[in-house]
Coordinates of C-alpha atoms in Angstrom, one line a residue:
Chain A
M599 CA 30.5 -12.1 24.9
K600 CA 26.7 -12.0 24.1
S601 CA 24.9 -11.1 20.7
R602 CA 21.5 -9.9 19.8
E603 CA 19.7 -9.7 16.5
V604 CA 17.3 -6.9 15.7
V605 CA 15.1 -6.0 12.7
C606 CA 15.6 -2.4 11.6
V607 CA 12.2 -0.8 11.4
L608 CA 13.3 2.3 9.7
C609 CA 12.7 1.5 6.1
P610 CA 11.1 -1.4 4.1
L611 CA 14.4 -3.2 3.7
G612 CA 14.2 -4.3 7.3
C613 CA 17.9 -5.2 7.7
K614 CA 18.7 -7.9 10.2
I615 CA 21.2 -6.2 12.4
R616 CA 23.6 -8.2 14.7
I617 CA 24.9 -6.5 17.8
E618 CA 27.9 -7.9 19.9
L619 CA 27.7 -6.9 23.6
D620 CA 30.2 -7.6 26.4
E621 CA 29.4 -9.0 29.9
E622 CA 28.2 -5.7 31.2
G623 CA 26.0 -5.1 28.2
N624 CA 28.2 -2.6 26.4
I625 CA 28.1 -2.5 22.7
L626 CA 31.2 -3.9 21.0
S627 CA 30.1 -3.9 17.5
V628 CA 27.1 -3.6 15.1
S629 CA 26.9 -5.4 11.7
G630 CA 24.5 -6.2 9.0
N631 CA 23.0 -2.7 8.7
R632 CA 22.9 -1.1 5.1
C633 CA 23.0 2.5 6.2
P634 CA 24.1 4.6 9.1
R635 CA 20.7 5.1 10.4
G636 CA 20.6 1.4 11.1
K637 CA 23.6 1.5 13.4
K638 CA 21.9 4.2 15.4
Y639 CA 18.6 2.2 15.4
A640 CA 20.3 -0.8 16.6
E641 CA 22.2 1.0 19.4
D642 CA 18.8 2.4 20.6
E643 CA 17.2 -1.0 20.5
I644 CA 19.8 -2.0 23.2
K645 CA 19.8 1.0 25.3
D646 CA 16.3 2.7 24.9
P647 CA 14.0 1.6 21.9
K648 CA 12.5 4.4 20.1
R649 CA 9.7 4.6 17.7
V650 CA 8.0 7.4 15.5
V651 CA 4.3 7.3 16.5
T652 CA 1.4 8.2 14.1
T653 CA -2.1 8.8 15.2
S654 CA -4.8 11.5 15.1
V655 CA -6.2 14.4 17.1
K656 CA -9.6 15.8 17.1
V657 CA -10.5 18.9 15.0
L658 CA -13.0 21.5 16.0
N659 CA -15.1 23.1 13.3
G660 CA -13.3 21.2 10.6
E661 CA -14.3 19.6 7.4
L662 CA -13.1 16.5 8.8
P663 CA -13.4 15.3 12.5
L664 CA -9.7 14.3 12.7
A665 CA -6.2 15.5 11.6
S666 CA -3.6 12.9 11.5
V667 CA -0.5 13.5 13.4
K668 CA 3.1 12.2 13.9
T669 CA 6.0 12.7 16.2
D670 CA 8.6 14.5 14.1
G671 CA 11.3 12.1 15.5
P672 CA 11.4 8.8 17.4
I673 CA 10.4 8.8 21.0
P674 CA 11.2 6.2 23.6
K675 CA 8.9 3.2 23.3
K676 CA 7.9 3.3 26.9
Y677 CA 6.2 6.7 26.2
I678 CA 3.9 5.4 23.5
F679 CA 0.8 4.9 25.6
E680 CA 1.3 8.0 27.7
L681 CA 1.4 9.9 24.5
M682 CA -1.9 8.4 23.2
K683 CA -3.5 9.3 26.5
I684 CA -2.3 12.9 26.2
L685 CA -3.5 13.2 22.4
K686 CA -6.9 11.8 23.2
D687 CA -7.7 15.1 25.0
V688 CA -6.1 17.4 22.4
K689 CA -8.4 19.3 20.2
V690 CA -7.0 21.6 17.5
K691 CA -9.2 24.3 15.8
A692 CA -9.5 24.2 12.0
P693 CA -7.9 25.3 9.8
V694 CA -4.9 23.2 10.5
N695 CA -1.9 22.7 8.1
I696 CA 0.8 20.1 7.7
G697 CA 3.7 20.7 10.0
D698 CA 1.7 22.7 12.6
V699 CA 3.0 21.9 16.0
V700 CA 0.3 20.4 18.2
V701 CA 2.4 19.6 21.2
R702 CA 6.0 20.9 21.5
N703 CA 9.0 19.0 23.1
I704 CA 7.0 16.1 24.2
F705 CA 8.4 14.4 27.4
K706 CA 11.4 16.8 27.1
T707 CA 12.7 14.6 24.1
N708 CA 13.0 17.5 21.7
V709 CA 10.4 15.9 19.6
N710 CA 7.2 17.6 18.5
V711 CA 3.8 16.2 17.7
V712 CA 3.0 17.8 14.2
I713 CA 0.0 17.8 12.0
T714 CA 0.3 15.5 8.8
R715 CA -3.1 16.2 7.2
S716 CA -4.3 19.7 6.4
V717 CA -8.0 20.1 7.5
G718 CA -10.0 23.2 6.3
E719 CA -12.8 24.8 8.1
K720 CA -16.4 23.3 8.0
T721 CA -18.4 25.2 5.3
S722 CA -21.8 26.3 6.2
G723 CA -24.7 24.1 5.4
N724 CA -23.0 21.0 6.8
Chain B
M402 CA -20.2 16.6 -24.3
K403 CA -16.8 17.4 -23.5
N404 CA -13.6 17.0 -25.6
V405 CA -10.2 16.3 -23.7
D406 CA -7.0 15.0 -24.6
V407 CA -6.5 12.7 -21.6
L408 CA -9.1 11.5 -19.1
V409 CA -7.9 10.0 -16.0
I410 CA -10.2 7.9 -13.9
G411 CA -9.2 7.8 -10.2
A412 CA -7.2 10.5 -8.3
G413 CA -5.3 8.2 -6.0
A414 CA -1.4 8.0 -6.3
A415 CA -1.4 6.6 -9.8
G416 CA -4.1 9.0 -11.2
M417 CA -2.5 12.1 -9.8
A418 CA 0.9 11.2 -11.1
A419 CA -0.6 10.2 -14.5
A420 CA -2.6 13.5 -14.7
L421 CA 0.4 15.7 -13.7
A422 CA 2.8 13.9 -16.3
A423 CA 0.2 14.3 -19.0
A424 CA -0.3 17.9 -18.3
E425 CA 3.4 18.5 -18.2
Q426 CA 3.5 17.4 -21.9
G427 CA 1.1 20.2 -22.8
A428 CA -2.1 18.0 -22.7
K429 CA -5.7 19.2 -21.7
V430 CA -6.3 16.7 -18.8
L431 CA -9.5 15.9 -16.9
L432 CA -9.2 13.9 -13.6
V433 CA -12.2 12.2 -12.2
E434 CA -12.5 11.0 -8.6
R435 CA -15.6 9.5 -6.8
E436 CA -14.3 10.5 -3.3
D437 CA -14.7 14.0 -2.1
R438 CA -10.9 14.7 -2.3
A439 CA -8.0 13.5 -4.3
G440 CA -5.5 11.2 -2.7
G441 CA -7.0 7.9 -2.8
I442 CA -6.2 5.4 -0.1
L443 CA -3.2 7.4 0.9
N444 CA -5.7 9.6 2.8
Q445 CA -6.4 6.9 5.3
C446 CA -2.9 5.4 5.7
I447 CA -1.8 7.8 8.5
H448 CA 1.3 5.7 9.3
N449 CA 4.6 6.5 7.9
G450 CA 7.0 4.7 5.6
F451 CA 6.0 6.5 2.2
G452 CA 8.1 8.4 -0.1
L453 CA 11.6 7.0 0.8
H454 CA 12.3 6.2 -2.9
Y455 CA 10.4 9.0 -4.6
F456 CA 11.2 12.0 -2.2
K457 CA 14.2 10.4 -0.4
R458 CA 12.4 11.2 3.0
E459 CA 9.9 9.4 5.0
L460 CA 6.3 10.6 4.9
T461 CA 2.8 9.6 6.1
G462 CA 0.3 8.8 3.5
P463 CA -1.8 12.0 4.0
E464 CA 1.5 14.1 3.6
Y465 CA 2.4 12.2 0.4
A466 CA -1.2 12.8 -1.0
E467 CA -1.0 16.5 -0.1
I468 CA 2.1 17.0 -2.0
F469 CA 0.4 15.9 -5.2
R470 CA -2.9 17.5 -4.3
E471 CA -0.9 20.8 -4.3
K472 CA 0.9 20.0 -7.5
L473 CA -2.6 19.4 -9.1
E474 CA -4.0 22.7 -7.9
R475 CA -1.1 24.5 -9.5
S476 CA -1.0 22.6 -12.7
G477 CA -4.3 23.8 -14.1
I478 CA -5.6 20.1 -14.4
D479 CA -9.5 20.0 -14.1
T480 CA -10.0 17.8 -11.1
C481 CA -13.5 16.7 -10.7
V482 CA -14.3 15.0 -7.3
E483 CA -17.4 13.2 -6.3
K484 CA -17.9 12.1 -9.9
F485 CA -18.4 8.5 -10.8
V486 CA -17.6 6.7 -14.2
L487 CA -20.8 4.6 -15.3
E488 CA -19.7 3.4 -18.5
V489 CA -16.8 3.3 -21.0
D490 CA -18.0 2.9 -24.6
V491 CA -14.9 1.6 -26.4
K492 CA -16.5 2.0 -30.0
K493 CA -17.6 5.6 -29.6
R494 CA -14.6 6.5 -27.4
E495 CA -17.0 7.9 -24.9
V496 CA -17.0 7.8 -21.1
I497 CA -20.2 8.5 -19.3
V498 CA -19.9 9.9 -15.7
V499 CA -22.3 10.8 -13.1
S500 CA -22.2 13.4 -10.3
K501 CA -24.7 15.4 -8.3
K502 CA -25.1 17.6 -11.4
G503 CA -26.2 14.8 -13.6
I504 CA -24.9 12.8 -16.4
E505 CA -22.1 13.9 -18.6
K506 CA -20.5 12.4 -21.7
I507 CA -16.7 12.8 -22.1
H508 CA -14.7 12.2 -25.3
P509 CA -11.2 11.7 -24.6
K510 CA -8.4 11.2 -27.1
S511 CA -6.7 8.9 -24.5
L512 CA -8.1 7.3 -21.4
I513 CA -6.0 6.4 -18.2
L514 CA -7.4 3.9 -15.8
A515 CA -6.1 4.5 -12.3
T516 CA -9.1 2.7 -10.5
G517 CA -6.8 1.0 -7.7
A518 CA -7.8 -2.1 -5.9
R519 CA -10.5 -3.4 -3.7
E520 CA -10.3 -5.7 -0.8
R521 CA -11.0 -9.3 -1.0
P522 CA -14.4 -9.5 0.8
F523 CA -15.4 -11.9 3.7
G524 CA -17.9 -13.5 1.3
S525 CA -15.3 -14.9 -0.9
L526 CA -13.6 -16.8 1.9
L527 CA -16.5 -19.3 2.4
I528 CA -16.0 -19.4 6.0
P529 CA -18.8 -21.4 7.7
G530 CA -20.9 -20.1 10.6
D531 CA -23.3 -17.2 11.3
R532 CA -23.2 -14.0 9.5
P533 CA -23.3 -11.3 12.2
S534 CA -22.1 -7.8 12.3
G535 CA -18.6 -7.1 13.6
I536 CA -16.7 -8.5 10.5
Y537 CA -14.6 -5.9 8.4
T538 CA -12.0 -5.5 6.0
A539 CA -8.8 -3.9 7.2
G540 CA -9.4 -0.9 4.9
V541 CA -12.8 -0.2 6.1
V542 CA -11.7 -0.4 9.7
Q543 CA -8.7 2.0 8.8
R544 CA -11.2 4.4 7.2
L545 CA -13.6 4.2 10.3
I546 CA -10.7 5.0 12.8
N547 CA -8.5 7.3 10.8
I548 CA -11.2 9.4 8.8
E549 CA -14.3 9.1 10.8
N550 CA -13.3 8.9 14.3
R551 CA -15.1 5.7 15.1
L552 CA -13.8 2.4 16.7
P553 CA -15.4 -0.8 15.2
G554 CA -15.4 -2.8 18.5
K555 CA -13.6 -3.7 21.7
R556 CA -11.7 -6.8 21.2
A557 CA -10.5 -8.0 17.9
L558 CA -9.0 -10.9 16.1
I559 CA -7.2 -10.4 12.6
L560 CA -7.2 -12.7 9.8
G561 CA -4.3 -12.3 7.3
S562 CA -0.7 -10.9 8.1
G563 CA -0.3 -8.7 5.2
D564 CA 1.1 -5.4 6.0
I565 CA -2.5 -3.8 6.3
G566 CA -3.5 -6.3 8.8
L567 CA -0.3 -5.8 10.9
I568 CA -0.7 -1.9 10.7
M569 CA -4.3 -2.3 11.8
A570 CA -3.3 -4.5 14.7
R571 CA -1.1 -1.7 16.2
R572 CA -3.5 1.0 15.2
L573 CA -6.5 -0.8 17.1
T574 CA -4.2 -1.4 20.1
L575 CA -3.0 2.3 20.3
E576 CA -6.8 3.4 20.1
G577 CA -7.5 1.2 23.0
M578 CA -9.0 -1.9 21.6
E579 CA -7.7 -5.4 22.7
V580 CA -6.1 -7.4 19.7
V581 CA -6.0 -11.1 20.8
G582 CA -3.9 -12.0 17.8
V583 CA -3.2 -12.1 14.0
V584 CA -3.9 -15.3 12.2
E585 CA -2.0 -16.4 9.0
R586 CA -2.6 -19.5 6.8
L587 CA 1.0 -19.4 5.6
P588 CA 3.9 -20.8 7.7
Y589 CA 5.5 -17.2 7.3
P590 CA 4.1 -13.6 7.8
G591 CA 2.6 -12.0 4.8
G592 CA 3.8 -8.5 5.5
L593 CA 7.3 -6.9 5.9
L594 CA 9.5 -8.1 8.7
R595 CA 9.6 -4.4 9.9
N596 CA 5.8 -4.3 10.5
V597 CA 5.9 -7.7 12.4
V598 CA 8.4 -6.0 14.7
Q599 CA 6.9 -2.5 15.1
C600 CA 3.1 -3.6 14.9
L601 CA 3.2 -6.9 16.7
E602 CA 6.1 -7.5 18.9
D603 CA 6.3 -3.9 20.2
F604 CA 2.7 -4.5 21.5
D605 CA 3.2 -8.3 22.4
I606 CA 0.4 -9.1 19.9
P607 CA 0.6 -12.9 19.1
L608 CA 1.0 -14.0 15.5
F609 CA -0.6 -17.5 14.8
L610 CA 1.2 -19.1 11.7
S611 CA -0.2 -22.0 9.7
S612 CA -3.6 -21.2 11.2
T613 CA -6.9 -20.1 9.7
V614 CA -10.5 -19.1 10.7
V615 CA -12.8 -22.2 10.5
E616 CA -16.0 -20.7 11.8
V617 CA -17.5 -17.5 12.9
R618 CA -20.4 -17.4 15.6
G619 CA -22.6 -14.7 16.8
K620 CA -26.3 -14.0 17.0
E621 CA -26.4 -10.3 15.9
R622 CA -22.9 -9.2 16.7
L623 CA -19.9 -11.5 16.3
E624 CA -19.2 -13.3 19.6
E625 CA -16.7 -16.1 18.8
V626 CA -14.1 -17.0 16.1
V627 CA -12.9 -20.6 15.9
V628 CA -9.3 -20.9 14.6
A629 CA -7.5 -24.1 13.5
S630 CA -4.0 -25.1 12.4
V631 CA -3.6 -26.0 8.9
D632 CA -1.5 -28.6 7.1
E633 CA 0.9 -27.9 4.1
K634 CA -2.2 -27.9 1.9
Y635 CA -4.0 -25.4 4.0
N636 CA -6.6 -27.9 5.1
P637 CA -7.7 -27.4 8.9
I638 CA -6.5 -30.1 11.1
P639 CA -9.2 -31.5 13.2
G640 CA -8.7 -31.3 17.1
T641 CA -6.6 -28.1 16.9
E642 CA -9.5 -25.7 17.1
R643 CA -9.6 -23.0 19.7
I644 CA -12.2 -20.4 20.4
F645 CA -11.4 -16.7 20.5
K646 CA -14.2 -14.6 22.1
V647 CA -14.0 -11.3 20.1
D648 CA -16.7 -8.9 18.8
T649 CA -14.5 -7.9 15.9
L650 CA -12.9 -9.8 13.1
V651 CA -10.7 -7.7 10.9
L652 CA -9.7 -9.2 7.4
S653 CA -6.6 -8.6 5.7
V654 CA -6.7 -11.2 2.9
G655 CA -5.5 -9.5 -0.2
L656 CA -6.4 -6.9 -2.8
I657 CA -8.0 -7.3 -6.1
P658 CA -7.4 -4.9 -8.9
Q659 CA -10.6 -3.0 -9.9
V660 CA -11.1 -3.6 -13.5
E661 CA -15.0 -4.5 -13.9
L662 CA -15.5 -1.2 -15.7
V663 CA -13.9 -2.1 -19.0
S664 CA -13.0 -5.9 -18.5
D665 CA -15.1 -6.9 -21.4
F666 CA -12.8 -5.3 -23.8
V667 CA -9.5 -4.6 -22.2
E668 CA -7.3 -7.7 -21.7
I669 CA -6.7 -8.7 -18.0
D670 CA -3.5 -10.3 -16.9
R671 CA -4.0 -13.8 -15.7
S672 CA -1.6 -13.7 -12.8
S673 CA -2.1 -10.2 -11.5
K674 CA -5.9 -10.2 -12.3
G675 CA -5.2 -6.6 -13.2
F676 CA -5.1 -4.8 -16.6
A677 CA -2.5 -6.1 -18.8
V678 CA -0.2 -3.4 -19.9
S679 CA 3.2 -2.7 -21.5
N680 CA 6.0 -0.8 -19.9
T681 CA 4.4 2.4 -21.2
G682 CA 1.1 1.7 -19.4
Q683 CA -0.6 0.8 -22.6
T684 CA -3.5 -1.7 -22.5
S685 CA -4.6 -4.2 -25.1
V686 CA -6.7 -1.3 -26.4
S687 CA -4.3 1.2 -27.9
W688 CA -5.9 4.5 -26.7
I689 CA -6.5 3.1 -23.1
F690 CA -3.7 3.2 -20.5
A691 CA -3.7 2.0 -16.9
A692 CA -1.5 2.5 -13.9
G693 CA -1.2 1.6 -10.3
N694 CA -2.9 -1.2 -8.3
S695 CA -5.4 -1.7 -11.2
T696 CA -2.6 -3.2 -12.9
V697 CA -0.7 -5.2 -10.3
I698 CA -0.7 -4.9 -6.5
Y699 CA 2.4 -2.9 -5.6
D700 CA 4.3 -2.9 -2.2
L701 CA 5.2 0.7 -2.4
V702 CA 3.3 3.8 -3.4
D703 CA 6.5 5.2 -4.8
Y704 CA 6.5 2.6 -7.4
V705 CA 2.8 3.6 -8.3
T706 CA 3.9 7.2 -8.7
Y707 CA 6.6 6.2 -11.1
E708 CA 4.3 4.0 -13.2
G709 CA 1.5 6.6 -13.2
E710 CA 3.9 9.2 -14.6
I711 CA 5.0 6.7 -17.4
A712 CA 1.4 6.1 -18.3
G713 CA 0.6 9.9 -18.3
R714 CA 3.6 10.7 -20.5
S715 CA 2.9 7.7 -22.9
A716 CA -0.7 8.5 -23.3
V717 CA 0.3 12.0 -24.8
R718 CA 2.9 10.4 -26.9
Y719 CA 0.2 8.0 -28.1
I720 CA -2.1 11.1 -29.0
D721 CA 0.8 12.7 -30.8
G722 CA 0.9 9.7 -33.1
K723 CA 4.5 8.7 -32.0
D724 CA 4.3 4.9 -32.3
V725 CA 3.3 3.9 -28.9
G726 CA 2.6 0.2 -28.9
R727 CA 3.4 -0.6 -32.6
A728 CA 6.4 -2.8 -31.8
R729 CA 6.0 -4.5 -28.5
V730 CA 6.9 -8.0 -27.6
N731 CA 5.6 -10.4 -24.8
V732 CA 7.3 -10.5 -21.4
E733 CA 6.8 -14.2 -20.4
A734 CA 6.8 -15.5 -16.8
G735 CA 8.7 -18.9 -16.4
E736 CA 9.8 -21.0 -13.5
N737 CA 9.2 -19.7 -9.9
I738 CA 7.7 -16.5 -11.1
G739 CA 4.3 -15.7 -9.4
I740 CA 3.6 -12.2 -10.6
L741 CA 5.4 -10.5 -13.5
F742 CA 4.7 -6.9 -14.6
P743 CA 4.5 -5.6 -17.4
K744 CA 3.0 -7.9 -19.9
W745 CA 4.7 -6.4 -22.9
F746 CA 7.9 -4.4 -23.6
D747 CA 7.7 -1.5 -25.8
P748 CA 11.1 -0.5 -27.0
L749 CA 10.1 3.3 -26.7
E750 CA 10.7 3.1 -22.8
D751 CA 13.0 1.4 -20.5
L752 CA 11.8 -1.8 -18.9
T753 CA 11.0 -1.7 -15.4
M754 CA 9.9 -5.0 -14.2
Y755 CA 8.0 -5.9 -11.0
I756 CA 8.2 -9.5 -9.7
R757 CA 6.9 -11.6 -7.0
V758 CA 8.2 -15.1 -6.6
R759 CA 5.8 -18.1 -6.5
K760 CA 7.3 -19.5 -3.3
P761 CA 9.9 -18.4 -0.8
I762 CA 13.3 -18.8 -2.5
E763 CA 16.6 -18.9 -0.3
K764 CA 19.1 -18.6 -3.0
G765 CA 18.8 -18.3 -6.7
I766 CA 19.5 -16.5 -10.0
L767 CA 16.9 -14.3 -11.7
I768 CA 17.3 -14.5 -15.4
V769 CA 15.9 -12.3 -18.2
E770 CA 17.0 -14.4 -21.1
G771 CA 19.8 -13.0 -23.1
V772 CA 19.6 -9.7 -21.1
L773 CA 20.3 -10.1 -17.5
E774 CA 21.3 -12.5 -14.7
R775 CA 21.2 -11.4 -11.2
K776 CA 21.7 -13.2 -7.8
I777 CA 18.7 -13.1 -5.4
E778 CA 18.6 -14.1 -1.8
N779 CA 15.8 -14.6 0.9
L780 CA 13.0 -13.8 -1.3
V781 CA 9.3 -14.3 -0.3
P782 CA 6.1 -13.7 -2.4
S783 CA 5.1 -10.8 -0.2
E784 CA 8.4 -8.9 -1.2
M785 CA 8.2 -7.4 -4.7
I786 CA 11.5 -6.9 -6.6
R787 CA 11.9 -4.1 -8.9
I788 CA 14.5 -4.3 -11.9
K789 CA 15.0 -1.5 -14.2
I790 CA 16.8 -2.3 -17.6
P791 CA 17.8 0.3 -20.1
K792 CA 15.9 -0.1 -23.4
S793 CA 19.2 -0.1 -25.2
R794 CA 20.3 -3.3 -23.5
I795 CA 17.3 -5.2 -24.8
N796 CA 17.3 -6.7 -28.3
A797 CA 14.1 -8.5 -28.2
S798 CA 12.3 -9.3 -31.5
E799 CA 10.3 -12.1 -30.3
K800 CA 9.8 -12.4 -26.7
L801 CA 11.5 -11.8 -23.1
K802 CA 11.6 -14.9 -20.8
V803 CA 11.9 -14.3 -17.2
F804 CA 12.5 -16.9 -14.7
I805 CA 14.3 -17.9 -11.5
K806 CA 16.7 -20.7 -11.2
E807 CA 17.1 -22.0 -7.6
E808 CA 20.5 -22.8 -6.2

């Protein structure tokens, strides 16, 4: 039997979660998590670690040059830099509002990239 | 000249909450902000993790701010952006503000200071060497990247492992800069463990503990940073120096409450360096209240919102003549307490205490003398504890002593 300890990143509590594995790497038990989300997180850490990604996209004709975005759910860690590459070329046109979808179903994960900062149109004279 | 019930300085998390809470009590509120939009530092904190306490869901900084901005718009509160407070005249109860339109005098019945904090600057660290460009505080870098769409350089070293430093390590990496490491003077990371994992370990960024920057070199732009290990007294150990060739040094070495405006006549707390306040947010000057990072540096914005609301409510209660501050007692920090908030207990409100330990404590008992004893485990100074005690449980006529007994 093997075991691994992971720190849950889902909230500031940062639970230290212990996972017991059999010889084939199957999960036998999960302990130390203070909520059910932690159990799922720990299982993902063993199988396919996932993260929510936050960054920005460019805004055309906006009062600000950028609108911040996030993935509306965790995506596999291995996709993070690929996502950054895709978003580097994404430009949205002002106005944009919180929750607007920028990229739908990214990497076929059922996760969308959504706006987290509303940006209005540039007012004339600027 | 303008007469208002409540004037709030600063439209960050604390100021927005205070203004809304005061308006809810029926007060005529004016909210003054120097930036061009309300929201404060939340606007540039595009990462998530905000709101888990207050909203019971996870939000990014801009989302958290926008919820309050929308509430402000609906509330009828007069929110003035791009306005800067020049002076508070305590005798005349007059506040002088300046904007593009000129100078204006405001006479509030009550004033709420929600001026936030500033970053500890490079100059205060007394690091020897040259003074080239390329040295930034973490918040400035955060603003450049997240608001202005500019990268500060190509290769960076980060000094200080507080949460902002860790989050910026990840942010710079995602945006294509190379982060060669995070340097921390203490033998343990300054930020939350979750940020060590998701900001450093996820991206293989090394964390150099018990180390510090001993010299910066560079003719015009930063070229080299010299890092050395330190002993238990934080003195650099000769012979341990190593050189990092970087064009960018990011400082995440602490926040200082912004109190200069009124520090001549409003009492400053010696441990937090912020405004000393009671659990109602009232300062040493009865008509002046304060909330947020100008009183103590918080871990979570949710806490700032709660305290802002209390200050807003209490300011109106004060105007209405309902005894705010007439019967308050000292809350005193004892053994093992680094930071203790608030400074006074006013029996009109429940007591919510925020505590930082002076040093890491594995096991101990937190004691509020005669009121409460609570077991604590694995505490470090970077993690703030929040303890709420109903006012009915406190029978304090003299003072409340707070300390931690190690086990």
